[in-house]
Tab-separated table of C-alpha atoms in Angstrom:
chain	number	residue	atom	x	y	z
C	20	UNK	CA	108.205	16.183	118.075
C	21	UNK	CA	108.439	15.120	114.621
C	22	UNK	CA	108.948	16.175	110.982
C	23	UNK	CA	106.778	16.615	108.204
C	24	UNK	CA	107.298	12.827	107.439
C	25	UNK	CA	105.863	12.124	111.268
C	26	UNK	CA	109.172	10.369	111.999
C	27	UNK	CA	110.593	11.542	115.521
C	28	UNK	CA	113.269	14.127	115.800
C	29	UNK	CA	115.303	14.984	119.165
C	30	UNK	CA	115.915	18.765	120.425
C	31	UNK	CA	118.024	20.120	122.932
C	32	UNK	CA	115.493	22.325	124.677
C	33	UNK	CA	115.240	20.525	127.480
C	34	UNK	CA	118.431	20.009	128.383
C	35	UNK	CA	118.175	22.645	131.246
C	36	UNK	CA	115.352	21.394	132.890
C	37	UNK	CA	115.699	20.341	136.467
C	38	UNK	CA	115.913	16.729	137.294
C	39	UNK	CA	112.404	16.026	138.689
C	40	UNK	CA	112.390	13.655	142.257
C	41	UNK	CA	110.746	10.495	139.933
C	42	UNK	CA	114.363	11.019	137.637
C	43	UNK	CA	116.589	10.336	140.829
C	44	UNK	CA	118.693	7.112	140.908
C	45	UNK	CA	117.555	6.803	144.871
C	46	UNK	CA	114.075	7.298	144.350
C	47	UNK	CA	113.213	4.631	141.246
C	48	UNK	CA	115.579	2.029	143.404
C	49	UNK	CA	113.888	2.731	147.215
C	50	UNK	CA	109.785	2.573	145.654
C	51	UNK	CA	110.580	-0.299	143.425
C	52	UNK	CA	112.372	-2.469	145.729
C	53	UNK	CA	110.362	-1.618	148.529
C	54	UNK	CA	106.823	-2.378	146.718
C	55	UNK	CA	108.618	-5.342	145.121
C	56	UNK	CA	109.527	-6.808	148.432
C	57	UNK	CA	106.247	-6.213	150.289
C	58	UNK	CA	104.034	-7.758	147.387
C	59	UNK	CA	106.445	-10.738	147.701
C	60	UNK	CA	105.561	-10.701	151.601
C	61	UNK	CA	101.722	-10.604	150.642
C	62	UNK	CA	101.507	-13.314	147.915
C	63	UNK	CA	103.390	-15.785	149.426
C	64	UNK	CA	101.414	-15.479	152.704
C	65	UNK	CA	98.168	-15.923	149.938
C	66	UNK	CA	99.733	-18.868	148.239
C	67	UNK	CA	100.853	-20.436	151.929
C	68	UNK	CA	97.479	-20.054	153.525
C	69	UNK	CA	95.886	-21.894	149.950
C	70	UNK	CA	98.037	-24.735	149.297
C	71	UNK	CA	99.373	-25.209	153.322
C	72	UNK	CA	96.426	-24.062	155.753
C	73	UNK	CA	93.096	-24.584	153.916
C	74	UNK	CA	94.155	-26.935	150.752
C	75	UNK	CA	92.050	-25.517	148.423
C	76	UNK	CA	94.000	-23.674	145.758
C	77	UNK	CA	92.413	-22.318	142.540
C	78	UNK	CA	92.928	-21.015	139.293
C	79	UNK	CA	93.259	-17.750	140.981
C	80	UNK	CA	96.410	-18.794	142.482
C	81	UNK	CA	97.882	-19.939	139.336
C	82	UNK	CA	97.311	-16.581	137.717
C	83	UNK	CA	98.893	-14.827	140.763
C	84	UNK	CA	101.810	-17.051	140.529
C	85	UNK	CA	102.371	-15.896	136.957
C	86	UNK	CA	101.656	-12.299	137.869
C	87	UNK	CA	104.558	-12.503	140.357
C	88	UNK	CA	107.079	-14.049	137.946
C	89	UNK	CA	106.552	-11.223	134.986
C	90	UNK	CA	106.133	-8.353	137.870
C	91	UNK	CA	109.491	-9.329	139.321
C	92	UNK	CA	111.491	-9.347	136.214
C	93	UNK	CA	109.533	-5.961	135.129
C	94	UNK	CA	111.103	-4.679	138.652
C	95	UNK	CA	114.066	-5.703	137.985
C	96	UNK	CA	114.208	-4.252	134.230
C	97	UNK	CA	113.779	-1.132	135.966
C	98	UNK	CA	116.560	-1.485	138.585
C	99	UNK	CA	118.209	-2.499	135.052
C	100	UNK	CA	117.893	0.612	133.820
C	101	UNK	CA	118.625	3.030	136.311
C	102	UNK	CA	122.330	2.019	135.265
C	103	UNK	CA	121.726	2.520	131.055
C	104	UNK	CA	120.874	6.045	131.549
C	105	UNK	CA	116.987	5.887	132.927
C	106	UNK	CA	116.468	9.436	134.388
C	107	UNK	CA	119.123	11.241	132.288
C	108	UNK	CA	118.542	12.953	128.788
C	109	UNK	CA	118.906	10.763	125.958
C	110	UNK	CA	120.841	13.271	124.282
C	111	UNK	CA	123.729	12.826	126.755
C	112	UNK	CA	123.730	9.080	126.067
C	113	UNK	CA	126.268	6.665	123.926
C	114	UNK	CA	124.612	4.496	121.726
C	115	UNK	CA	125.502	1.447	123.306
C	116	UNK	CA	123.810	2.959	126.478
C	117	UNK	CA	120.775	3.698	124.816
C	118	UNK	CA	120.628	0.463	123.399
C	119	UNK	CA	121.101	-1.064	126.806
C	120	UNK	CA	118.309	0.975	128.114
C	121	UNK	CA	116.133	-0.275	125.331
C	122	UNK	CA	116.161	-4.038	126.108
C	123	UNK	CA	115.725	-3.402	129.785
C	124	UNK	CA	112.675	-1.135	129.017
C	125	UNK	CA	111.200	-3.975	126.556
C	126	UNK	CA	111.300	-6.214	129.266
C	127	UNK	CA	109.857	-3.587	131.765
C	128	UNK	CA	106.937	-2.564	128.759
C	129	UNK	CA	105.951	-6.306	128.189
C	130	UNK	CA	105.685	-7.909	131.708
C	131	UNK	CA	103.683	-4.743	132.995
C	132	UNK	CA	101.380	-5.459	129.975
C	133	UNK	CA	101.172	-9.325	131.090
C	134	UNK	CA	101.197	-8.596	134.400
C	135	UNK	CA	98.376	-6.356	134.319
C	136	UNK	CA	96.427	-8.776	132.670
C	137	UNK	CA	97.207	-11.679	135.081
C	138	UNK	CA	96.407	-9.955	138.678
C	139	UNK	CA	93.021	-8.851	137.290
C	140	UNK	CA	91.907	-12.554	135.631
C	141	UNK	CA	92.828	-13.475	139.154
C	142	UNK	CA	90.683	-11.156	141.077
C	143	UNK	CA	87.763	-11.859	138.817
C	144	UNK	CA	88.190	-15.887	138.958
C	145	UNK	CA	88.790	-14.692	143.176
C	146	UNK	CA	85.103	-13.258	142.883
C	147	UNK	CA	83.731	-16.446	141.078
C	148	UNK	CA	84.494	-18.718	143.886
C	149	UNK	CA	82.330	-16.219	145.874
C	150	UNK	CA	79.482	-15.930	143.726
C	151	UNK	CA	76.574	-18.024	143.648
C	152	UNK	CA	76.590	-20.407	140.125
C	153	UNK	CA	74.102	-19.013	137.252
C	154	UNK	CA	72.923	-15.616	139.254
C	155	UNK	CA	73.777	-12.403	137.157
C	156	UNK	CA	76.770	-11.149	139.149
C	157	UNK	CA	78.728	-14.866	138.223
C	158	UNK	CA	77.596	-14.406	134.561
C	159	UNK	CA	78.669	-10.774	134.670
C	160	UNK	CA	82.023	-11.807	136.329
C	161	UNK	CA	82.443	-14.989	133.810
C	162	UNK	CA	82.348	-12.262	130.929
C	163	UNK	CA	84.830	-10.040	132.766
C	164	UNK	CA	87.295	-12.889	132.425
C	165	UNK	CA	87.040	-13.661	128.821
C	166	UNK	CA	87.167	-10.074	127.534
C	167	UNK	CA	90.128	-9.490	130.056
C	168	UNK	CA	91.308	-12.476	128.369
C	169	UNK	CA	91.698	-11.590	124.842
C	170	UNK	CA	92.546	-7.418	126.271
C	171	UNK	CA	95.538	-9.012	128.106
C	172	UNK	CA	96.571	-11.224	125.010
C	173	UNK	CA	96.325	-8.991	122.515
C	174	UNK	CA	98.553	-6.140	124.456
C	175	UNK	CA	100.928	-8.705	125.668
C	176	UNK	CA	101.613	-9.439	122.010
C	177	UNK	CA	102.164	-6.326	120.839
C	178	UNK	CA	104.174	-5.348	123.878
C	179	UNK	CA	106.270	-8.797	123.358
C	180	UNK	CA	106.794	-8.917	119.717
C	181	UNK	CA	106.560	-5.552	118.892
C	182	UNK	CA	109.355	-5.365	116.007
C	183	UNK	CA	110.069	-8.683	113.702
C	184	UNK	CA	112.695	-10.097	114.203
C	185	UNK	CA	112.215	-8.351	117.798
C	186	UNK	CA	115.788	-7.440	117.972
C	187	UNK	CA	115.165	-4.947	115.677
C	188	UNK	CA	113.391	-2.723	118.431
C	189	UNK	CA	116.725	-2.042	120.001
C	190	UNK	CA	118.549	-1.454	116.509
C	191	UNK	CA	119.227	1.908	116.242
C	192	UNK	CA	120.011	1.425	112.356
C	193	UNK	CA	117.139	0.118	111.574
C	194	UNK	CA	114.157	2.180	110.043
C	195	UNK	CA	111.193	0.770	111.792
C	196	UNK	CA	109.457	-0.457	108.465
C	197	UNK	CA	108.904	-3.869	110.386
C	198	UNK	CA	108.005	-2.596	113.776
C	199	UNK	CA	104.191	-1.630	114.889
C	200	UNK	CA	102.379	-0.344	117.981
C	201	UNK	CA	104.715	-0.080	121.406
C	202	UNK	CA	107.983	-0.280	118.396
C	203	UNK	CA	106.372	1.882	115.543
C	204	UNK	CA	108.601	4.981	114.391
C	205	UNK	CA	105.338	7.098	113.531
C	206	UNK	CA	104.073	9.236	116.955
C	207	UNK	CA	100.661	8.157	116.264
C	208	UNK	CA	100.552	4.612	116.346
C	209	UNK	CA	102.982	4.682	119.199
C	210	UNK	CA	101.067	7.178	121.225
C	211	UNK	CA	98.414	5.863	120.495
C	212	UNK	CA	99.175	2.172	121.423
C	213	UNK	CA	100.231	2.967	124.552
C	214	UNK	CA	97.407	5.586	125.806
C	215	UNK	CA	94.602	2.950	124.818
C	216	UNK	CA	96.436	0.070	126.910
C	217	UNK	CA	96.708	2.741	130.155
C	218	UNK	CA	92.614	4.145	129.451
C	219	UNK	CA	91.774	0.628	129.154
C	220	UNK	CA	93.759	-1.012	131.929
C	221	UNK	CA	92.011	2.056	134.095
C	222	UNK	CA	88.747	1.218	132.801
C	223	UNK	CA	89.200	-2.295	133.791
C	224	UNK	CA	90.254	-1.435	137.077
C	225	UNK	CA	87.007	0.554	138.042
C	226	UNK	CA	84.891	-2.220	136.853
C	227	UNK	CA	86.538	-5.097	138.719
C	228	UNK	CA	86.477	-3.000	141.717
C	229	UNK	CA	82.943	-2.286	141.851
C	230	UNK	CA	81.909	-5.967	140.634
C	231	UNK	CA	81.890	-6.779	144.685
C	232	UNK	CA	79.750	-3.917	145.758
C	233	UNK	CA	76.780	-5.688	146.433
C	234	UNK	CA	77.939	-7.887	148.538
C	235	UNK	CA	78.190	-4.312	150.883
C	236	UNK	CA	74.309	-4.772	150.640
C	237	UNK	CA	73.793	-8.440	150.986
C	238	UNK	CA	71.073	-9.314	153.572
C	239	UNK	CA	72.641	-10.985	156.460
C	240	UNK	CA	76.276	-9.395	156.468
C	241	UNK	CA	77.905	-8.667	159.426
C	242	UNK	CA	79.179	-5.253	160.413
C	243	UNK	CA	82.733	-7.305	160.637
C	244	UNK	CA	82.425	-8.099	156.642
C	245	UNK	CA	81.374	-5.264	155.557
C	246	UNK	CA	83.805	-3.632	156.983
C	247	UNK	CA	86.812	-5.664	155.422
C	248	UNK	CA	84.526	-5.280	152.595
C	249	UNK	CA	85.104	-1.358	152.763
C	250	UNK	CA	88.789	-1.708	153.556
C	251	UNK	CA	89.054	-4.057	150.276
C	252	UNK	CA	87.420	-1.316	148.120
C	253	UNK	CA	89.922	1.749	150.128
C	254	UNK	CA	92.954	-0.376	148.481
C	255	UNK	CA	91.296	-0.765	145.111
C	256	UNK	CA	90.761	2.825	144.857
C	257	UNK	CA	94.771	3.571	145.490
C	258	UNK	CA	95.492	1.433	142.633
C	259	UNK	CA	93.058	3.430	140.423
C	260	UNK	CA	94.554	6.729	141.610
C	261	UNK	CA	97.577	5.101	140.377
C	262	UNK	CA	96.429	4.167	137.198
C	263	UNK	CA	94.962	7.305	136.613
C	264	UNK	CA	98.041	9.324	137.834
C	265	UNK	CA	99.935	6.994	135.318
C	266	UNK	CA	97.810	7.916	132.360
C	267	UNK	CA	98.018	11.640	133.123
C	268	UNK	CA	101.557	11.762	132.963
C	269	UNK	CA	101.503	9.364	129.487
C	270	UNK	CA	99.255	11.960	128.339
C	271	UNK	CA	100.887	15.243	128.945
C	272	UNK	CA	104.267	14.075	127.892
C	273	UNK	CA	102.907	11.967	124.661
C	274	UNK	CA	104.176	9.037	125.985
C	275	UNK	CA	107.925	10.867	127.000
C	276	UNK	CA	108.001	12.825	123.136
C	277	UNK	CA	106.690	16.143	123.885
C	278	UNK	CA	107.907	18.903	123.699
C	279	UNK	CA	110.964	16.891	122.522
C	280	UNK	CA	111.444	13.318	122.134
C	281	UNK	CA	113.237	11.894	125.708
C	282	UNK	CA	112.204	8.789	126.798
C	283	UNK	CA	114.898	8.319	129.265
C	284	UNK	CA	113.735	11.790	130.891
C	285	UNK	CA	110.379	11.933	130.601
C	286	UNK	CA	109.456	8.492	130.880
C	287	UNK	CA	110.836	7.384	134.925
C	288	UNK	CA	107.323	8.824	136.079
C	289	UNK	CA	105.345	6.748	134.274
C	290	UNK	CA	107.558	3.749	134.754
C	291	UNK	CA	107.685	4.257	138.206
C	292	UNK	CA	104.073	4.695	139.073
C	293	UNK	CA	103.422	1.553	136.762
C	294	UNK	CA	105.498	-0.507	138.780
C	295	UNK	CA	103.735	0.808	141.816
C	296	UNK	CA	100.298	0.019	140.396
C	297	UNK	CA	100.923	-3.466	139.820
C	298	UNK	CA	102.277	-4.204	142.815
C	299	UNK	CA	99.620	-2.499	144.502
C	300	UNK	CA	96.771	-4.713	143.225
C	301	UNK	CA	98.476	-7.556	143.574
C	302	UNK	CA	98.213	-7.020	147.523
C	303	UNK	CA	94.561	-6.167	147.480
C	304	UNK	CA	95.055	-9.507	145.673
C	305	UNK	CA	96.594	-11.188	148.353
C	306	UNK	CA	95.072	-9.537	152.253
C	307	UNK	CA	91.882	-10.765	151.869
C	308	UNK	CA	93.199	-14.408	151.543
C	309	UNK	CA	95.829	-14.624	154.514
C	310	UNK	CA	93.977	-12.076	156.824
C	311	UNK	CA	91.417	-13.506	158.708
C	312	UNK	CA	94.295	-16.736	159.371
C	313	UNK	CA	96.917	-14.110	160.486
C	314	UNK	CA	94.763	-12.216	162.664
C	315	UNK	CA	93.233	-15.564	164.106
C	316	UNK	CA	96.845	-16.978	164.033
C	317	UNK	CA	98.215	-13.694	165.801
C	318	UNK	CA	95.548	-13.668	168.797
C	319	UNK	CA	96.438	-17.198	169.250
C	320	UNK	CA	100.217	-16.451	170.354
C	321	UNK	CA	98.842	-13.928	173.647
C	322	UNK	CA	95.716	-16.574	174.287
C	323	UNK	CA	97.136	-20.164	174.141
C	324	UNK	CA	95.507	-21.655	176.758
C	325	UNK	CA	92.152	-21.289	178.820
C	326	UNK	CA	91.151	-22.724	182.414
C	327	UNK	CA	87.762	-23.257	182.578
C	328	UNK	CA	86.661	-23.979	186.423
C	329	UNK	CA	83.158	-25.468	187.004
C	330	UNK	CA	81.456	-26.529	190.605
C	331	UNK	CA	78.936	-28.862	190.293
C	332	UNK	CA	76.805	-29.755	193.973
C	333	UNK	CA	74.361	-32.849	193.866
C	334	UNK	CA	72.424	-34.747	196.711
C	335	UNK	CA	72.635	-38.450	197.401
C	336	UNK	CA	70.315	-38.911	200.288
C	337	UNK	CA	69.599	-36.839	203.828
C	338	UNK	CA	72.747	-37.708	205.336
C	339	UNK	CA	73.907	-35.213	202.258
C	340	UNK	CA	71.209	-32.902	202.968
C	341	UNK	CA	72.253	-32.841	206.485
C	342	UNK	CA	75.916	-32.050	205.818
C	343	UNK	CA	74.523	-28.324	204.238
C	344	UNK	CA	74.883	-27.724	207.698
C	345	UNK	CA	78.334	-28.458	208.965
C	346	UNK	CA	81.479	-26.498	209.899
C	347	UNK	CA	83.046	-25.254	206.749
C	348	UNK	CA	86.227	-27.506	207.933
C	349	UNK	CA	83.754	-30.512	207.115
C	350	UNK	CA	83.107	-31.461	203.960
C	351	UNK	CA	80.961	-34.173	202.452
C	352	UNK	CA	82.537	-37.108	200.033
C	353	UNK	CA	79.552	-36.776	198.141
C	354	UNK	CA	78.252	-33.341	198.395
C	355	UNK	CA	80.296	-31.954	195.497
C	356	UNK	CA	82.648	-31.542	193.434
C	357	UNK	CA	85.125	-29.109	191.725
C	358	UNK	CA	86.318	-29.671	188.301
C	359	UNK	CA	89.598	-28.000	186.437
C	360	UNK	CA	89.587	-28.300	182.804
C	361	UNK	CA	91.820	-26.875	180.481
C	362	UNK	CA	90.868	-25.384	177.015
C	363	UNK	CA	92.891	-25.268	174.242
C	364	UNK	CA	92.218	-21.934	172.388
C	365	UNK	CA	94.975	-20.789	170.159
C	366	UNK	CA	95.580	-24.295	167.803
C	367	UNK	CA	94.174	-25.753	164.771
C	368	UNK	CA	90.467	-27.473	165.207
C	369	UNK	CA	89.058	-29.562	162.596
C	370	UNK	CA	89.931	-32.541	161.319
C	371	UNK	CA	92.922	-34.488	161.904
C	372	UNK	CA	93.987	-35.678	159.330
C	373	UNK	CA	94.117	-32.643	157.162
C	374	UNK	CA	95.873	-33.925	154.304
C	375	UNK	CA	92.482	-36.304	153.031
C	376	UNK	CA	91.734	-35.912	149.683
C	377	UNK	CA	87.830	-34.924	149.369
C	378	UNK	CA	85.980	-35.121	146.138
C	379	UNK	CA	82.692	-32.841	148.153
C	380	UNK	CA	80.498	-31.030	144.777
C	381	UNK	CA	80.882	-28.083	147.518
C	382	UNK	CA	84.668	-27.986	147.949
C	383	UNK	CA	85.523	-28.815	144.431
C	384	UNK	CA	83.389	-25.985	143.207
C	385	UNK	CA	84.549	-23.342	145.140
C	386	UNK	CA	88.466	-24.664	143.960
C	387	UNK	CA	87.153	-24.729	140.871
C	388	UNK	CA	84.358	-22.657	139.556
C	389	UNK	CA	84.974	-23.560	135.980
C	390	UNK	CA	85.334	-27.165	135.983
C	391	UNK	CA	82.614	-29.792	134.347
C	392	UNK	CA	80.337	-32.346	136.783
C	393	UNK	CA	83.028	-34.868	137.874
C	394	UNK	CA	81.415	-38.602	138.182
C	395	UNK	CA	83.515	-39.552	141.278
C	396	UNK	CA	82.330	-36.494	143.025
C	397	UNK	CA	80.784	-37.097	146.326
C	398	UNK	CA	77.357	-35.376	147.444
C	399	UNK	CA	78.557	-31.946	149.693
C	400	UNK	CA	78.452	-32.722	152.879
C	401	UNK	CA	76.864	-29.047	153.610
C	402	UNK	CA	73.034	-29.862	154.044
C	403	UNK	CA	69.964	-29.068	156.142
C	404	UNK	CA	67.786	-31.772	158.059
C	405	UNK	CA	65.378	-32.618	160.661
C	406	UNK	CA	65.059	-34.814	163.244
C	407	UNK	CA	61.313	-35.213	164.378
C	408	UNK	CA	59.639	-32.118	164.935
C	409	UNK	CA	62.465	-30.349	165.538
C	410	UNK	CA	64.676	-28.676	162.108
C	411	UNK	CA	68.291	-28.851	162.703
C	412	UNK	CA	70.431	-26.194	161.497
C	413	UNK	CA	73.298	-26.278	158.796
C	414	UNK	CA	75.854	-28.344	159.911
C	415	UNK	CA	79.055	-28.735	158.208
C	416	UNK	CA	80.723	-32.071	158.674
């Protein structure tokens, strides 16, 4: 609500309202701590399998590193909170408690923004070490990351600095002359701010995940892919319900000021699903990375070791021939032999030394898919020959 100026003014007509679920101390605590620790699970088993089990990190992985540092101080804003009155009516509040709920939710409001923008630059630079170099799905893809680029910057401003000096955001004396977008005093250039970051963030999220759909359709895909493919997509879709379910609730409530200005009551929904989003995509950021090594790594610990038995029979001369015809208590010296082997079948294979340093165009392009010819670089070691008449097939080295 607001007054013929448009400045906000509070009302007590809500005040017997009952407390939805998303307002409960228990419930903001138990999903945020929860999501927080499995997406901690799932990108360190993503960062382990780049840097300690394949060596071949990316920018990717530096833009999910700095998604996890702003989504874990967003998470715990929100714990934060929970004790400056998040989930009660603002009304009911002391000023120093509103004022403590004000930082935390600044802190909350800004890493979401940056942390929105960092999962999805590292999906998209995900799908460019993927992507063949200079077909239209790379090019597409390259422009995905420079306009999420500039969206992400230009929100994370605003969301960071959104009063000058920014202390002032948390000033209840002051009059907001100096304060804009996410810290404006007017409802509609604070409404507004916020409902074109969640449409926009939403949009985003569509596009990014149908960018991979035609590898569903790529010639020569196995059933196996495509369906890790599919799963991949299933997850991407919760996160857009998510979004969407976010933006509904920003919506209808005018961003926590309708029918009465609340943001400590009306606003735990769309803080809480928020912090469910982004933890969300930053695991269907992180399974298809450590997957296929845990599931390979899991069979392992039931299979470690396989006997292989072969029986090989050969003939010498007729005295060997002869012996075909013996008592089965004879047996010939020569006439054959069995042979126990054993397998290994659940460690590493490749090479030894894992820890040499290769400067292969093929490696150091799919690490990184933005970086300019190197001189040193080494011709990759992935190629097709022929020896004779006879074509050899790929072989990597």
């Amino acid at each position: 609500m607001s007054d013929a100026n448009g400045r906000w003014i509070y009302s007590a007509v809500n005040l017997n309202d009952p407390e939805p679920l998303a307002n409960r101390k228990e419930t903001i605590l138990g999903c945020v701590i929860t999501f927080l620790i499995v997406s901690w699970i799932c990108v360190s088993l993503r960062l382990y399998v780049r840097f300690k089990i394949v060596r071949a990190p990316g920018w990717d992985d530096l833009f999910v590193g700095l998604y996890l540092i702003t989504m874990t101080a967003g998470c715990i804003s929100i714990c934060v909170a929970t004790n400056y009155g998040l989930g009660k009516h603002v009304l009911l509040l002391s000023v120093p408690t509103i004022q403590g709920f004000l930082k935390a939710f600044y802190v909350q409001n800004a890493t979401y923004c940056s942390s929105t923008a960092f999962i999805k630059l590292a999906l998209l630079l995900q799908y460019l070490r993927v992507f063949e170099r200079g077909t239209t799905i790379y090019k597409i893809t390259f422009g995905l990351v420079v306009f999420t680029s500039l969206w992400g910057f230009a929100y994370s401003f605003i969301a960071w600095v959104p009063c000058v000096p920014v202390s002032t955001y948390w000033d209840m004396s002051s009059d907001g002359k100096n304060c804009y977008g996410y810290g404006s005093h007017y409802p509609a250039s604070f409404v507004g701010t916020y409902e074109s970051h969640t449409a926009t963030n939403m949009i985003l999220d569509a596009i990014i995940l149908i960018v991979p759909l035609p590898l569903l359709f790529k010639n020569g895909a196995t059933t196996a892919a495509r369906a890790r493919l599919i799963a991949l997509l299933s997850m991407g879709c919760i996160v857009l319900a998510l979004a969407a379910w976010r933006l509904q609730t920003i919506v209808e409530t005018q961003v926590a000021t309708y029918p009465t200005r609340d943001p400590t009551w009306y606003g735990p929904i769309s803080i809480l699903l928020a912090a469910l989003e982004i933890n969300a995509a930053s695991i269907c950021a992180s399974v298809p990375i450590f997957w296929p090594v845990l599931s390979s790594g899991w069979s392992g610990i039931f299979v470690t070791q396989e006997v292989k038995i072969t029986h090989e029979s050969r003939y010498i001369d007729d005295e060997d021939r002869d012996s075909l015809t013996r008592s089965g208590s004879m047996h010939s010296r020569n006439g054959s032999e069995s042979q126990i082997s054993i397998v290994e079948s659940g460690g590493a294979r490749g090479n030894k030394d894992g820890k040499k340093h290769y400067r292969d165009s093929f490696i150091l392009r799919q690490v990184d898919p933005l970086r300019l010819k190197d001189d040193r670089e080494q011709p990759s070691a992935i190629r097709g020959d022929s020896i004779g008449d006879e074509p050899r097939k790929w072989t990597k080295f």
